[in-house]
PDB file of C-alpha atoms and ligand atoms in Angstrom:
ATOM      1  CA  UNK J   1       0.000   0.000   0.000  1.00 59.00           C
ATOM      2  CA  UNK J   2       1.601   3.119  -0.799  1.00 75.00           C
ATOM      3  CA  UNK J   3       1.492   6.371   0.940  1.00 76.00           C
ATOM      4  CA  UNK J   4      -1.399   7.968  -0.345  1.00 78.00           C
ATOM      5  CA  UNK J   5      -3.421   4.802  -0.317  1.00 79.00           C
ATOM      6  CA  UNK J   6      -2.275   4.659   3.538  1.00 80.00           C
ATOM      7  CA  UNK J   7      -3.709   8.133   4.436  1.00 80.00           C
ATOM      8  CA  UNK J   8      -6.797   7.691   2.756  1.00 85.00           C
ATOM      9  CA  UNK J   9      -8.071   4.548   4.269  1.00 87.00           C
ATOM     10  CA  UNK J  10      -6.826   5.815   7.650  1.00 88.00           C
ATOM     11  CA  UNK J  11      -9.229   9.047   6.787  1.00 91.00           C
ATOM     12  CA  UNK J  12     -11.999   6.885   6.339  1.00 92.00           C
ATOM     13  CA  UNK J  13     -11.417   4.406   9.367  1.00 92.00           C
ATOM     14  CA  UNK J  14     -11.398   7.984  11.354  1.00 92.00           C
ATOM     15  CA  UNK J  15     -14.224   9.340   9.702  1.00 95.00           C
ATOM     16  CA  UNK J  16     -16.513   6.273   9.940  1.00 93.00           C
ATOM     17  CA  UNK J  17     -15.286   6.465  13.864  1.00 91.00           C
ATOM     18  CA  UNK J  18     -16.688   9.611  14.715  1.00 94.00           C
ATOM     19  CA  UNK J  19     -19.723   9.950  12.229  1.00 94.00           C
ATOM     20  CA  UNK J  20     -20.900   7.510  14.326  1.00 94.00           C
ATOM     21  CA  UNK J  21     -20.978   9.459  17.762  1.00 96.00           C
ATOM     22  CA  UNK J  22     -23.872  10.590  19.384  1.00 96.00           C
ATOM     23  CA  UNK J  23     -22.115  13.876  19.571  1.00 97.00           C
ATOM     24  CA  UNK J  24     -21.444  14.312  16.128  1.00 97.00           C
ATOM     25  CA  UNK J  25     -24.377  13.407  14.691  1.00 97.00           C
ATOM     26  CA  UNK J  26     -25.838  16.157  17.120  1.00 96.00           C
ATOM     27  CA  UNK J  27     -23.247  18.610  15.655  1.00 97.00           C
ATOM     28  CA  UNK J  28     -24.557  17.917  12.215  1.00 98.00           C
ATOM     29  CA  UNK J  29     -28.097  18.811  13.009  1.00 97.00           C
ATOM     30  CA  UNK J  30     -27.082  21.987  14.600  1.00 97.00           C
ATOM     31  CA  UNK J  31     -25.255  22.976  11.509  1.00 98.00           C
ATOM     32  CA  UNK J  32     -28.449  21.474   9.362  1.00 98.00           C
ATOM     33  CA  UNK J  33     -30.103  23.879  11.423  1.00 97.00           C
ATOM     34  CA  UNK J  34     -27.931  26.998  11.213  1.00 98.00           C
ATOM     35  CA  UNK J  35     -28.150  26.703   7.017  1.00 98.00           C
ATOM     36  CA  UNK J  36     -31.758  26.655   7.035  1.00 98.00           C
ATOM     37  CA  UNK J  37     -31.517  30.029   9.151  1.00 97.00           C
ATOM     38  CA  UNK J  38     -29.541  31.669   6.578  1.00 98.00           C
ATOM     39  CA  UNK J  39     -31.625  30.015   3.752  1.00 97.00           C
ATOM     40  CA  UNK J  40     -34.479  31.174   5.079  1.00 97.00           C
ATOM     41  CA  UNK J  41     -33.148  34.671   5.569  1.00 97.00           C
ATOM     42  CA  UNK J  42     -31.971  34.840   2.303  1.00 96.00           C
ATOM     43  CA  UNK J  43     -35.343  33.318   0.693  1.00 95.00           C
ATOM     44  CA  UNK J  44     -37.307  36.515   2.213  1.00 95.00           C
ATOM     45  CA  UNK J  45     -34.690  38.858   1.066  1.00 94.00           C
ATOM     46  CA  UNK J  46     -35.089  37.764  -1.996  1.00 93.00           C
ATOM     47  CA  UNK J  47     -39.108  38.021  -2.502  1.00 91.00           C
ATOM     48  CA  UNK J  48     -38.413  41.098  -0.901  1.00 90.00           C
ATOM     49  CA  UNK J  49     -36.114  42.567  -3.582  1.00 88.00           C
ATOM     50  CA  UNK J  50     -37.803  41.145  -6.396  1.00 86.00           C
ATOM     51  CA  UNK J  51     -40.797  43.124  -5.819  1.00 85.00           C
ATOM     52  CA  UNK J  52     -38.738  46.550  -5.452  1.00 80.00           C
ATOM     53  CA  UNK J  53     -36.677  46.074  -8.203  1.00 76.00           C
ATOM     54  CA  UNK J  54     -38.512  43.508 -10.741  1.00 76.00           C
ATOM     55  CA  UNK J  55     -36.126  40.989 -11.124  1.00 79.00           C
ATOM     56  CA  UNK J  56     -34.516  37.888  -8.480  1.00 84.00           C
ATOM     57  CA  UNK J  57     -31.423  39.428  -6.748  1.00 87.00           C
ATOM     58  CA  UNK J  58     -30.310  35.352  -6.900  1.00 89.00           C
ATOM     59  CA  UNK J  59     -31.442  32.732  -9.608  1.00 91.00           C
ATOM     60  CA  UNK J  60     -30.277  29.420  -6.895  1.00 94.00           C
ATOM     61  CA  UNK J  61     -29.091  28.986  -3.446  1.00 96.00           C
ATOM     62  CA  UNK J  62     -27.500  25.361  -2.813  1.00 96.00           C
ATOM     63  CA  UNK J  63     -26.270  23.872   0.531  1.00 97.00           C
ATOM     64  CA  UNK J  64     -24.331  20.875   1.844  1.00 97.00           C
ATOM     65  CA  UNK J  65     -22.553  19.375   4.786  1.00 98.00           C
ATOM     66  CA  UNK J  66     -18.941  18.711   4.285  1.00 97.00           C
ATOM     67  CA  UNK J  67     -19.021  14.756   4.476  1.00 96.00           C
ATOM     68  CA  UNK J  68     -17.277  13.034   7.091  1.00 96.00           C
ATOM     69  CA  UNK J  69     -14.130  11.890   5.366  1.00 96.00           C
ATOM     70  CA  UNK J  70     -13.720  15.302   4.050  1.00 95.00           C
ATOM     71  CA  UNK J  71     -13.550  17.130   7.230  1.00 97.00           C
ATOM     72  CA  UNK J  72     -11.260  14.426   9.082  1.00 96.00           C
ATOM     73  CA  UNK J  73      -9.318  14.607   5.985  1.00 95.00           C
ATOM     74  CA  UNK J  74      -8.489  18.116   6.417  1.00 96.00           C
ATOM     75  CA  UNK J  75      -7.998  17.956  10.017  1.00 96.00           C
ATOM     76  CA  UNK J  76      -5.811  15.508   9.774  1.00 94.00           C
ATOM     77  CA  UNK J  77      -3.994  17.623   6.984  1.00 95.00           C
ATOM     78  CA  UNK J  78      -4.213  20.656   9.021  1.00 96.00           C
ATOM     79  CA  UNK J  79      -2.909  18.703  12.479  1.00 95.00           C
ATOM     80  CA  UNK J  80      -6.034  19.099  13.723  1.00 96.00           C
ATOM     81  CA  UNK J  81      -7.598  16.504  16.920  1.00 95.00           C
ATOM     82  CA  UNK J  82      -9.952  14.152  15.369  1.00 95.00           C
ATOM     83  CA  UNK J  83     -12.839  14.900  18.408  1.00 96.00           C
ATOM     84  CA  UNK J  84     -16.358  16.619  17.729  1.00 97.00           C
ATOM     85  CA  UNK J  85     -15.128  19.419  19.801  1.00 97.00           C
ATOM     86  CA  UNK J  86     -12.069  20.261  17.780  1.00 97.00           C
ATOM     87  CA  UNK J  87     -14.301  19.922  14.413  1.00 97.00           C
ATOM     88  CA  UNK J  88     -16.599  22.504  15.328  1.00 97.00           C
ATOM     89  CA  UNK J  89     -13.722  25.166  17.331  1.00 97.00           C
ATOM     90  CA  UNK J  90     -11.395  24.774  13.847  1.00 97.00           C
ATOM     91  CA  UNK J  91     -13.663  23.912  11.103  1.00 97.00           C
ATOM     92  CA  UNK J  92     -14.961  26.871   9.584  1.00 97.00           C
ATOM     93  CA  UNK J  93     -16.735  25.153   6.121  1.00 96.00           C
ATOM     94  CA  UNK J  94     -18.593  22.377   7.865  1.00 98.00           C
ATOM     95  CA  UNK J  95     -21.976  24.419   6.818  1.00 98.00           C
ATOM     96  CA  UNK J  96     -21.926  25.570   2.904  1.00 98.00           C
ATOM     97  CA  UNK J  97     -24.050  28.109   0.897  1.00 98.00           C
ATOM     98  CA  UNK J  98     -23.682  29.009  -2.639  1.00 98.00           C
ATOM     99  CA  UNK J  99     -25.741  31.700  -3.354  1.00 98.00           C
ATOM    100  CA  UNK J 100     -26.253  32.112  -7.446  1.00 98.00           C
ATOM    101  CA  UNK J 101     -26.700  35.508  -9.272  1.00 95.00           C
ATOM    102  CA  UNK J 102     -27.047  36.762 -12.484  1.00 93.00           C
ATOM    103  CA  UNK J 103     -25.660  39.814 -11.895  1.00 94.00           C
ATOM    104  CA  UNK J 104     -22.311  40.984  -9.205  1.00 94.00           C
ATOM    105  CA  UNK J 105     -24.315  44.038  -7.928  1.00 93.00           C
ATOM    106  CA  UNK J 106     -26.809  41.521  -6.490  1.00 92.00           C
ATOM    107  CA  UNK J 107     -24.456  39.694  -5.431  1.00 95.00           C
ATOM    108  CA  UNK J 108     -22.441  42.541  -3.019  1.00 96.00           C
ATOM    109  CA  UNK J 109     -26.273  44.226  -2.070  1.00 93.00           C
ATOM    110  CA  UNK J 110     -27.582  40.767  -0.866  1.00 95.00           C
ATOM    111  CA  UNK J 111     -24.498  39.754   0.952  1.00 97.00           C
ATOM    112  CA  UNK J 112     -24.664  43.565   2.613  1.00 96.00           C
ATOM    113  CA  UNK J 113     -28.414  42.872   3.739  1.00 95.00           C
ATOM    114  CA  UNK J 114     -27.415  39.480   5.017  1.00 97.00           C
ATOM    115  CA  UNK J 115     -24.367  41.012   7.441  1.00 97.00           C
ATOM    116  CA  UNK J 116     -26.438  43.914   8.303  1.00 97.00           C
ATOM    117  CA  UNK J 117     -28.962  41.862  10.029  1.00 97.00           C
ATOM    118  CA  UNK J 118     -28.848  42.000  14.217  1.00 95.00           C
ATOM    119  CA  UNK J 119     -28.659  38.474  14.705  1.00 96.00           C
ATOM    120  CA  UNK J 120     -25.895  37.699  12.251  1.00 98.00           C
ATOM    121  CA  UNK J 121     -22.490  38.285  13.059  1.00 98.00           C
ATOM    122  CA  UNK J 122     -19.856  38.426  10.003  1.00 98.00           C
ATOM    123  CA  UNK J 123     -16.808  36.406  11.182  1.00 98.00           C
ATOM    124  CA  UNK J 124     -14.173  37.262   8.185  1.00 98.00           C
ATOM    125  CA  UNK J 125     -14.899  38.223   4.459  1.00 98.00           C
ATOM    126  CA  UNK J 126     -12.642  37.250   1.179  1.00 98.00           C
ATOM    127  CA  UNK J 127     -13.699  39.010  -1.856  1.00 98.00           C
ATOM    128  CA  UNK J 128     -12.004  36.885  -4.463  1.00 98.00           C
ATOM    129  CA  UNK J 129     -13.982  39.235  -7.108  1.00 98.00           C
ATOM    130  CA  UNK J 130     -11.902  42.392  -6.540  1.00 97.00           C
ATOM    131  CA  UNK J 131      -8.788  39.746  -5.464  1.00 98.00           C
ATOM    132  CA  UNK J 132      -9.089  36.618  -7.743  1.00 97.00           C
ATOM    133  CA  UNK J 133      -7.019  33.816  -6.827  1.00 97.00           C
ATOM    134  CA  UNK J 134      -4.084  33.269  -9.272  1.00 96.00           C
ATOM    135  CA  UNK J 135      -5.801  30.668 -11.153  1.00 94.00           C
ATOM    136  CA  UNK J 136      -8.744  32.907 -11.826  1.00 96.00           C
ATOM    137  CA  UNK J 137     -11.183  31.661  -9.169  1.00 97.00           C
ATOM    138  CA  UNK J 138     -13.951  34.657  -8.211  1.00 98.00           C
ATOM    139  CA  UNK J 139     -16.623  34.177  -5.788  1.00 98.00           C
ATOM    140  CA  UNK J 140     -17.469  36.692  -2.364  1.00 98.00           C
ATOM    141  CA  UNK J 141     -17.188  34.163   0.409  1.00 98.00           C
ATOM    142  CA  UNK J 142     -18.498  35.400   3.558  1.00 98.00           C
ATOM    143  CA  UNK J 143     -17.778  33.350   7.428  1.00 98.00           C
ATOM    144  CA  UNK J 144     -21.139  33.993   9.548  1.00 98.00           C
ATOM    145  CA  UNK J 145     -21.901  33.023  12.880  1.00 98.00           C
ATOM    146  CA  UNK J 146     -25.674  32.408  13.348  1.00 98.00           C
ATOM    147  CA  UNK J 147     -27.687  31.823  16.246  1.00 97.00           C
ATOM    148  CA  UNK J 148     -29.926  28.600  16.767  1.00 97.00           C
ATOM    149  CA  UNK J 149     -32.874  28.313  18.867  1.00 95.00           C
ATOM    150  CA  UNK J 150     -32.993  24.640  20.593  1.00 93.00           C
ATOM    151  CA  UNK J 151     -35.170  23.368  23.449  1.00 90.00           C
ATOM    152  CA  UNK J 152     -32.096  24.138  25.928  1.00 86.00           C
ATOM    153  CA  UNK J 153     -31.575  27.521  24.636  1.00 92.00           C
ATOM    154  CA  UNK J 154     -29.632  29.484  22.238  1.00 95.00           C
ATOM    155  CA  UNK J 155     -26.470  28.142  19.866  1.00 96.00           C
ATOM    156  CA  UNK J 156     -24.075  29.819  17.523  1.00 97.00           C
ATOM    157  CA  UNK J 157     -22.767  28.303  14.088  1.00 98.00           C
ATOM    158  CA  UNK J 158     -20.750  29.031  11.498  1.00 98.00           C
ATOM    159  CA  UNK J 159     -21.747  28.985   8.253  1.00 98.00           C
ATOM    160  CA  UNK J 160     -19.693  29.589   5.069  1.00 98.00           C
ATOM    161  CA  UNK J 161     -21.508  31.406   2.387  1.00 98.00           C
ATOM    162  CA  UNK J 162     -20.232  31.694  -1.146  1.00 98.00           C
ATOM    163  CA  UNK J 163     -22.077  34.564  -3.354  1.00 98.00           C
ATOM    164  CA  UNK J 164     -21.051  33.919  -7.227  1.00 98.00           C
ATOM    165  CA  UNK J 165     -22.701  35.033 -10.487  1.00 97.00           C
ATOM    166  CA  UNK J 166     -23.951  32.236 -12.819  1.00 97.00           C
ATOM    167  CA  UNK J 167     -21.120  32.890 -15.137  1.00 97.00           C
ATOM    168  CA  UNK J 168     -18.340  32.256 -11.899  1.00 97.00           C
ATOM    169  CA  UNK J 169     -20.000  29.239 -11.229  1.00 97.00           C
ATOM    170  CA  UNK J 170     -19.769  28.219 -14.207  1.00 97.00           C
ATOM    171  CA  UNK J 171     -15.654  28.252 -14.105  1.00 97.00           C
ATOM    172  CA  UNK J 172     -15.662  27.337 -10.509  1.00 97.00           C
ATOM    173  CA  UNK J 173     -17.289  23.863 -11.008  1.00 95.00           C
ATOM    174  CA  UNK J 174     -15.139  22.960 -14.384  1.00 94.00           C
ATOM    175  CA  UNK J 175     -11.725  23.882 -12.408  1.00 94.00           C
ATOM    176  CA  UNK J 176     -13.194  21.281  -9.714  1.00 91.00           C
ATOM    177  CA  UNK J 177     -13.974  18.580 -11.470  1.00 87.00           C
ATOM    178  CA  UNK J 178     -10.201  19.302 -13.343  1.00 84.00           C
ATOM    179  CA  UNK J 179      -8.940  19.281  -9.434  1.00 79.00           C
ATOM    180  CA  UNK J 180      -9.914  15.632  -8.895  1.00 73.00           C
ATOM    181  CA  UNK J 181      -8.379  14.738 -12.861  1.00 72.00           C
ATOM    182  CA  UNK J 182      -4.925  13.365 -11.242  1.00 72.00           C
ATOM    183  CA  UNK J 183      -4.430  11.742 -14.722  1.00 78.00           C
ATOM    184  CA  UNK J 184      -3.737  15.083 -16.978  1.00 78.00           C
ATOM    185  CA  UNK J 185      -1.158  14.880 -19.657  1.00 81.00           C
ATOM    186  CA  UNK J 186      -0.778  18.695 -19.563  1.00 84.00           C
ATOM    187  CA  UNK J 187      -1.937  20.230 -16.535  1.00 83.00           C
ATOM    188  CA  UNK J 188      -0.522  23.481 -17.282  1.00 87.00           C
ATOM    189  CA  UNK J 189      -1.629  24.106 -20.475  1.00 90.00           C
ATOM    190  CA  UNK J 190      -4.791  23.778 -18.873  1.00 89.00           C
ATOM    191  CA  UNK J 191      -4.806  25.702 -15.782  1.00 90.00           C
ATOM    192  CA  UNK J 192      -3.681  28.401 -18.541  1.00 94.00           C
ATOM    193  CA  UNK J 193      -6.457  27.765 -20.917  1.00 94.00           C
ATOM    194  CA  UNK J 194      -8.963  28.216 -17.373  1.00 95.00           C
ATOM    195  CA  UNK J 195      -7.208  31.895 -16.332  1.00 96.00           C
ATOM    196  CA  UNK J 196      -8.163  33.029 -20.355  1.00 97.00           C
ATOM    197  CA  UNK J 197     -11.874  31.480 -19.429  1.00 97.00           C
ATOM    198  CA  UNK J 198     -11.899  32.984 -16.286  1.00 98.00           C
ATOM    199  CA  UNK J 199     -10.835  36.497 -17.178  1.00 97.00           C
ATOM    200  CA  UNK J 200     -12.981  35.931 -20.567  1.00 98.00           C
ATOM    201  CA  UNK J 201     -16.036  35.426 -18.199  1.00 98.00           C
ATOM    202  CA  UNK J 202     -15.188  37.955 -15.801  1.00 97.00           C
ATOM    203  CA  UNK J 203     -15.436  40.621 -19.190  1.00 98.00           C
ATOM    204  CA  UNK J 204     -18.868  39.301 -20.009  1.00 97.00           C
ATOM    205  CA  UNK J 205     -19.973  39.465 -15.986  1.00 97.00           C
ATOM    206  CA  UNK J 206     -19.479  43.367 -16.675  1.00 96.00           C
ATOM    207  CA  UNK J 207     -20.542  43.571 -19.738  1.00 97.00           C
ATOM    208  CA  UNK J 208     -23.962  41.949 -18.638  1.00 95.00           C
ATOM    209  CA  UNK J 209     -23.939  44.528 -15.946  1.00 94.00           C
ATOM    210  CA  UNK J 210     -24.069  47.747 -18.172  1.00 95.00           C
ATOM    211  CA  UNK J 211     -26.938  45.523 -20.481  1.00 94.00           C
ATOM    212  CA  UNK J 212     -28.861  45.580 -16.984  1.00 91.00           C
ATOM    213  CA  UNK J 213     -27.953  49.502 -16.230  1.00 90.00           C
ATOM    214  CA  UNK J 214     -28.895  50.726 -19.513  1.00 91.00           C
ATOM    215  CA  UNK J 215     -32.548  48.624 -19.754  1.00 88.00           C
ATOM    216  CA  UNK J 216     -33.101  49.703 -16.152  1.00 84.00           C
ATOM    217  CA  UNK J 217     -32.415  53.568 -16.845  1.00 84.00           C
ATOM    218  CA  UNK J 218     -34.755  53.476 -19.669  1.00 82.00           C
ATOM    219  CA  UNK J 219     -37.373  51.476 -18.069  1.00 74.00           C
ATOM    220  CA  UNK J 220     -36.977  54.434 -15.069  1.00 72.00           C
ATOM    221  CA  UNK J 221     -37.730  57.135 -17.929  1.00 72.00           C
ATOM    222  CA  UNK J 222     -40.718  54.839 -19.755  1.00 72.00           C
ATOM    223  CA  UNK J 223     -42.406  54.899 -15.835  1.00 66.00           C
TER     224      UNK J 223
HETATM  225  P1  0O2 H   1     -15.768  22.210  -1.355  1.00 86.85           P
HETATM  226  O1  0O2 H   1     -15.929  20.832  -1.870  1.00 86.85           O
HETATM  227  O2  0O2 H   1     -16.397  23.249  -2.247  1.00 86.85           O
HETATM  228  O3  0O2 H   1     -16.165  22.374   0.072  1.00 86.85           O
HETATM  229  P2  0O2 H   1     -10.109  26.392   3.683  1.00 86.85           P
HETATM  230  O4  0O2 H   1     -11.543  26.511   3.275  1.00 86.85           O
HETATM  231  O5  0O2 H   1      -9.937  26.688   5.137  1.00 86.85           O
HETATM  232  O6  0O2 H   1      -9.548  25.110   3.195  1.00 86.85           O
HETATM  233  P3  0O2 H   1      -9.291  28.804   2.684  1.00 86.85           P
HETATM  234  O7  0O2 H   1      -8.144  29.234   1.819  1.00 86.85           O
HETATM  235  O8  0O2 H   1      -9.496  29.545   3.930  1.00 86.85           O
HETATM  236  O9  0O2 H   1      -9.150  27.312   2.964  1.00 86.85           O
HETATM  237  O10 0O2 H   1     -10.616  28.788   1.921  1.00 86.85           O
HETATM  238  P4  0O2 H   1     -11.121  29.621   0.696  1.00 86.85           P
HETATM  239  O11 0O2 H   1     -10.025  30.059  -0.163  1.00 86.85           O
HETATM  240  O12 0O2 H   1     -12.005  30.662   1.266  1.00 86.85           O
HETATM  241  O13 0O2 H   1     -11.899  28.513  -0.146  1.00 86.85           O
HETATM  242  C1  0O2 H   1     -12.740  27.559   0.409  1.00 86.85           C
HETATM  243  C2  0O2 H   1     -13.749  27.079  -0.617  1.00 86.85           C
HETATM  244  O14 0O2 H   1     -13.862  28.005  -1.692  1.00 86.85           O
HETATM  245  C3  0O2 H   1     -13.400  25.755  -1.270  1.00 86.85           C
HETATM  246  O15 0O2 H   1     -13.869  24.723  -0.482  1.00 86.85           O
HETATM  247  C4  0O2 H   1     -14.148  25.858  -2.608  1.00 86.85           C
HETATM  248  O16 0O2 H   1     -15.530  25.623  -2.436  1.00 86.85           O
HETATM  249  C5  0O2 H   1     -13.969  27.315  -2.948  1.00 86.85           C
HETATM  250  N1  0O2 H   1     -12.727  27.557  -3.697  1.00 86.85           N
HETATM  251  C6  0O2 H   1     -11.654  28.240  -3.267  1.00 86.85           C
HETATM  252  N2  0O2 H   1     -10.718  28.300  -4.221  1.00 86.85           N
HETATM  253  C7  0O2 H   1     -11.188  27.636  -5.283  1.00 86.85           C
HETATM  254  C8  0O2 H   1     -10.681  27.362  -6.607  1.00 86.85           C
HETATM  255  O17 0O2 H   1      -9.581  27.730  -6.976  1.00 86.85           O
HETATM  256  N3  0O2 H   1     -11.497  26.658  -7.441  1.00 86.85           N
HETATM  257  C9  0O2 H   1     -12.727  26.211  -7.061  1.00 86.85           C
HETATM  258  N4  0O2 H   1     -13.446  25.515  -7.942  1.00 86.85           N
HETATM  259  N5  0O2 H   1     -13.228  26.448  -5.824  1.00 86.85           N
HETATM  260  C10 0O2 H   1     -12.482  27.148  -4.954  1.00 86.85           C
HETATM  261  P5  0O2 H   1     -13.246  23.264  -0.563  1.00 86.85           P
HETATM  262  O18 0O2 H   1     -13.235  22.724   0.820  1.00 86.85           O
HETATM  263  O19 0O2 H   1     -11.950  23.281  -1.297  1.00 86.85           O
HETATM  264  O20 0O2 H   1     -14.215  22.465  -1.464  1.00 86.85           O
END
């Protein structure tokens, strides 16, 4: 067995370990809980918006747990105690959202309305729109802490929310399926031909943008 093949199945031995805890299964419903909080929050601002202005502020929203394997994995990686308490004092991506727009205005005014709200408390913020990583990844990822309401009283999360337009989402889930293509002949070339996409995309993202000003201003005159 070689070393890779050796850290792996030790990952899942671990993983399978603890997944089946009382305690972590416990930790996984609070987090359950905790995205439909922020769901919910960002459902009404939605409805909300798309009465004042005409149009969805976001087209999707997806969520997920990080599975098991992948958050021992990364503990392990990261040196990390494999215990329930550890997970949820280091782990910060346990709880995902990927909030879709069309356009990147809606994208910074909804993640604004989200942190301005009293019972949401913004943890750290990466804009990877004005700052793209070097390979061309964009997305607005923003670290809340949420409160839960249990039966013995009050709980904060975190929650990792990603805001991306349709066409960064786009790029974002072709570069990850490339990450987990170990058998490339030229990765290079690639991750090369992905920065032209990304920058390509990121042209027609503002592009789409003035489309949206300029139909807006004249709908504002036709009123
Ligand atoms: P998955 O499967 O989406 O959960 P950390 O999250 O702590 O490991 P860091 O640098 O603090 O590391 O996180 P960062 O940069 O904010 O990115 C975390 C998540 O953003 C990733 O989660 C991806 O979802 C997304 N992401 C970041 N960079 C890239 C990229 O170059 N390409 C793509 N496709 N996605 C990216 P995970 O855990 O890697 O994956």
């Amino acid at each position: 067995m070689n070393q890779n093949n050796r850290f792996s199945s030790e990952v899942e031995e671990l993983a399978k370990g603890i997944s089946r805890t009382s305690e972590f299964i416990r930790l996984m419903i609070y987090y359950r809980c905790a995205i439909m909080e922020i769901q919910t929050k960002l459902n009404v601002l939605n409805a909300e918006l798309s009465l004042q202005y005409d149009r969805n502020p976001f087209e999707s929203i997806e969520s997920r747990l990080k599975s098991p394997e992948s958050i021992v994995e990364k503990m392990v990686r990261r040196g990390i105690p494999i215990t329930v308490e550890d997970m949820e004092l280091e782990m910060t991506d346990i709880a995902g959202i990927r909030v879709i727009c069309s356009f990147q205005e809606d994208l910074y005014s909804l993640a604004d309305l989200l942190v301005e709200q009293d019972d949401v408390l913004l943890i750290s913020r990466k804009d990877y729109i004005a700052h793209p990583k070097p390979n061309g990844y964009r997305s607005l990822h923003l670290l809340l802490d949420i409160p839960i309401f249990l039966y013995r009283g009050k709980r904060h999360m975190k929650v990792e929310v990603q805001f991306r337009t349709i066409a960064m989402d786009f790029w974002a889930s072709v570069d990850h399926k490339l990450k987990y293509k170990k058998t490339l002949r030229e990765p290079e070339k690639v991750a090369a031909k992905l920065k032209i996409c990304a920058d390509t995309l990121a042209q027609m993202d503002a592009e789409m943008e003035e489309i949206r000003r300029t139909i807006d201003a004249e709908e504002d005159m036709t009123e």
